Coordinates of C-alpha atoms in Angstrom, one line a residue:
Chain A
X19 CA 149.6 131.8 91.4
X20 CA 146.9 129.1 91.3
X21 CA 144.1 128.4 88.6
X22 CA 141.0 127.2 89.2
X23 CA 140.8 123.9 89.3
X24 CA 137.8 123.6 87.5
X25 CA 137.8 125.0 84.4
X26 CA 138.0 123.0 81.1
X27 CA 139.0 123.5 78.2
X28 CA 135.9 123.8 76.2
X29 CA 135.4 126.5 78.7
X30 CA 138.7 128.2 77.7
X31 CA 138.4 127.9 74.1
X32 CA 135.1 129.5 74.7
X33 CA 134.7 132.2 77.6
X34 CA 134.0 135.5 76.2
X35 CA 133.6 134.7 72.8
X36 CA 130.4 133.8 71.3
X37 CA 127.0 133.3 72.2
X38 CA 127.1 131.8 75.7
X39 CA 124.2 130.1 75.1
X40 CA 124.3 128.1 71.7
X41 CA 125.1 124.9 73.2
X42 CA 121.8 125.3 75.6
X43 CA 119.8 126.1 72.4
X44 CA 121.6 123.5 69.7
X45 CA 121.8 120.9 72.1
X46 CA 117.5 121.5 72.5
X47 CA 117.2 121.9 69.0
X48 CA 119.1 118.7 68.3
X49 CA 119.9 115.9 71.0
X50 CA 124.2 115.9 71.6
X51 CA 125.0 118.8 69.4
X52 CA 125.1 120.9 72.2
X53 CA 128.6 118.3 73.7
X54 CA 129.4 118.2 69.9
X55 CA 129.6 122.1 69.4
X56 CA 132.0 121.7 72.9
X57 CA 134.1 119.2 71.6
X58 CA 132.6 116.5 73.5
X59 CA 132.3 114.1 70.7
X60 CA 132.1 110.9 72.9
X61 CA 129.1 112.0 75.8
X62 CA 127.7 114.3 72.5
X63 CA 127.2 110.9 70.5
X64 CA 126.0 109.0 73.4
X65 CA 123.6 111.8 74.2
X66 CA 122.4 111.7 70.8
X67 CA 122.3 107.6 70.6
X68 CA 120.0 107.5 74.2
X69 CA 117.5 110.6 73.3
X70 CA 116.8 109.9 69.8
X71 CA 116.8 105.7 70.8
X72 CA 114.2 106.6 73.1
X73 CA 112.7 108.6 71.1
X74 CA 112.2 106.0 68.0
X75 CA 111.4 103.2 70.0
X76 CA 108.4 105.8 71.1
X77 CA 107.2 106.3 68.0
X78 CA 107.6 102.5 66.9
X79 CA 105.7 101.4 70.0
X80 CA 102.7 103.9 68.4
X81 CA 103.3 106.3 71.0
X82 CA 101.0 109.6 71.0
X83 CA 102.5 113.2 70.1
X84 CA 100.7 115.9 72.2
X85 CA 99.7 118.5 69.8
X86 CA 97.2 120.6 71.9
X87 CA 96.7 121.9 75.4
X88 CA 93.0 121.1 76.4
X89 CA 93.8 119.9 79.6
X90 CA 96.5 119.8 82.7
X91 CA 98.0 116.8 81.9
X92 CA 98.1 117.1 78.1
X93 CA 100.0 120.7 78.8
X94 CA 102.4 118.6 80.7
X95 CA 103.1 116.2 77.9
X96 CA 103.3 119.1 75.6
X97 CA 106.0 120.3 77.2
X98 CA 107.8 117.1 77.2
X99 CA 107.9 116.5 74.0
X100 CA 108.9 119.8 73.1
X101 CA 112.4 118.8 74.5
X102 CA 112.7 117.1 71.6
X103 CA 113.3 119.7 69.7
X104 CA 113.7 119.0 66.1
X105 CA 112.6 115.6 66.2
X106 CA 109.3 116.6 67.7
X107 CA 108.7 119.4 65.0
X108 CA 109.3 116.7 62.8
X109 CA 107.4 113.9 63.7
X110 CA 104.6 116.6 64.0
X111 CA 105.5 117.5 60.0
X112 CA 105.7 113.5 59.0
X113 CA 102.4 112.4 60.9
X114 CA 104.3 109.9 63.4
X115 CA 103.1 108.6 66.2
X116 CA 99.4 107.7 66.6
X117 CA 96.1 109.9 67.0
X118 CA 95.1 107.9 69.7
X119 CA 96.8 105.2 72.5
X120 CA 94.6 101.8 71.9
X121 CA 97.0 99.0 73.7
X122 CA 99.4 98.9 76.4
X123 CA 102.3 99.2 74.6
X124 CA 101.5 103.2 73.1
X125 CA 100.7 104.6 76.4
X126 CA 104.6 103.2 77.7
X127 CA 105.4 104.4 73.9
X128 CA 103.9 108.0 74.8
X129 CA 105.8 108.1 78.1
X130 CA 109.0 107.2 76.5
X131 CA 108.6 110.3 73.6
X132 CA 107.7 112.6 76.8
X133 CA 110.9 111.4 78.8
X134 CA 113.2 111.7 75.6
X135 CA 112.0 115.4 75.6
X136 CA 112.7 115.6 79.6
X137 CA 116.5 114.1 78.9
X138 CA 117.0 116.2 76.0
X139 CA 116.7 119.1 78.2
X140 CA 118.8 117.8 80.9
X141 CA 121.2 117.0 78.5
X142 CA 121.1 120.8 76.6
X143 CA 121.8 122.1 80.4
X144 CA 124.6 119.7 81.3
X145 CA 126.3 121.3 77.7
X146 CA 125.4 124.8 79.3
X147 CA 127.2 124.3 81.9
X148 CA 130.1 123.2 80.2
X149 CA 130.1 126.3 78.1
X150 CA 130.1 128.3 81.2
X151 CA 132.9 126.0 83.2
X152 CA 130.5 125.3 85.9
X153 CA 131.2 121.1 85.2
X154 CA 134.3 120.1 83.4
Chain B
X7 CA 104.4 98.1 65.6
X8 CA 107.1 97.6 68.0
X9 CA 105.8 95.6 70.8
X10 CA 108.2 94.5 73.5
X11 CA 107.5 92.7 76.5
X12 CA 107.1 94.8 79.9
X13 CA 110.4 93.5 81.1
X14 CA 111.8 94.5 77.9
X15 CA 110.5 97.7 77.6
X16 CA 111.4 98.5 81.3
X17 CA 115.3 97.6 80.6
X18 CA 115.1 99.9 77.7
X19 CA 113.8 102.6 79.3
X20 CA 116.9 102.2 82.6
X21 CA 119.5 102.3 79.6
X22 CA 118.6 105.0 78.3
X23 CA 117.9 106.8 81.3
X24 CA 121.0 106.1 82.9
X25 CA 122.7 106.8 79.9
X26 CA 121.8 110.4 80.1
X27 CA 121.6 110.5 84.2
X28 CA 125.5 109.1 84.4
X29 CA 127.5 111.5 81.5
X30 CA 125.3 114.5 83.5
X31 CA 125.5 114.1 86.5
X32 CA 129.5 113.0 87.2
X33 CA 132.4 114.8 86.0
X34 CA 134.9 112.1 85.7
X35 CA 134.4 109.1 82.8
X36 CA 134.8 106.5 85.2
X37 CA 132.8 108.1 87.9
X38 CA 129.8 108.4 85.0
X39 CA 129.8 104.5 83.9
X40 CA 130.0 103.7 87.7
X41 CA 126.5 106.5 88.4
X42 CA 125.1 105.2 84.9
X43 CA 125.3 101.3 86.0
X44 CA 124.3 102.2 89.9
X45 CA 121.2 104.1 88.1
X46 CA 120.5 101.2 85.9
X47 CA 120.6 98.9 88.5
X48 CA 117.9 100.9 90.2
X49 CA 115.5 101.2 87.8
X50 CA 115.6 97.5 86.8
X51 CA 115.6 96.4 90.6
X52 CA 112.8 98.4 91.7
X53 CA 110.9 97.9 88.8
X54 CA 111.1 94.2 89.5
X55 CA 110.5 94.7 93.4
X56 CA 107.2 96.6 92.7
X57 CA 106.0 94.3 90.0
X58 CA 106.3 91.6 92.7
X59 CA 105.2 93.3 95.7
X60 CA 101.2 94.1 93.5
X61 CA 102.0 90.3 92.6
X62 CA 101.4 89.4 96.5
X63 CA 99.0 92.2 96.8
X64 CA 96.9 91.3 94.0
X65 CA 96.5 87.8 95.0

């Protein structure tokens, strides 16, 4: 009788046991753990390197952490950076990132913290989708 | 304050984009490096393409 082709074997190790959707909410939480939690050291640490790489050079580059909602676009940034995760919640805690974008170089800085966010959550889904044996 | 050139900040921003755009969206290793260098590629060439096209327009 034939298998299906397309299950792996983080998928084996983990269908019906466990909460289905830890890697979706570590891999949020914190960039890669989510592909470390399946076993996927190698994509988990290159996950990690690219999110939290964009992420500091964000910051470095004085780049602007949305903290309220007061209008379309700022909601939009707010929930970019949110992908972050940990890293935003901490950032907030530590004061990183400046109050407000002067030169040329913190607005790019402010899009690269928003797009880390955005990849982060790409990458939490792609380790959901491992999890459930929907990508190998 | 990190301040790298436009150029600079523009290849930064393809690698790690493509990074993340090739291990998600191919299955196979090889199959990712080949999406995550055909992405790069992309946002690199048409970064450069645009920044010269509002170079004729502008003049």
């Amino acid at each position: 009788m034939a298998t299906a082709p397309n299950t792996n074997d983080a998928a084996k190790q983990g269908s019906g046991q466990g909460f289905v959707y830890l890697p979706l909410i570590a891999g949020w939480l914190v960039p890669g753990a989510g592909h470390f939690l399946l076993r996927k050291w190698g994509r988990g640490a290159l996950l990690s390197a690219s999110v939290v790489g964009m992420f500091a050079v964000g910051i470095a580059m004085q780049g602007q952490l949305f903290s309220g909602a007061h209008e379309i676009l700022d909601v939009l940034g707010l929930a970019g950076d949110l992908g972050n995760g940990l890293l935003y919640l901490v950032s907030q805690l530590m004061g990183w990132g400046a109050d407000q974008v002067k030169v040329t170089t913190a607005d790019y800085g402010t899009r690269f913290i928003v797009v880390a966010g955005l990849l982060n959550v790409i990458a939490a889904v792609d380790a959901h989708n491992l999890r459930t044996g929907r990508k190998s | 304050m990190f301040k790298p050139s436009h150029f600079a900040a523009v290849v930064l921003f393809a690698l790690f984009a493509s990074v993340v755009f090739g291990i998600t969206q191919r299955e196979t290793p090889q199959r990712m490096i080949r999406y995550g260098i055909y992405c790069f590629l992309l946002f690199v060439g048409s970064a450069v393409a645009l920044s010269w096209a509002m170079f004729f327009i502008a003049r």
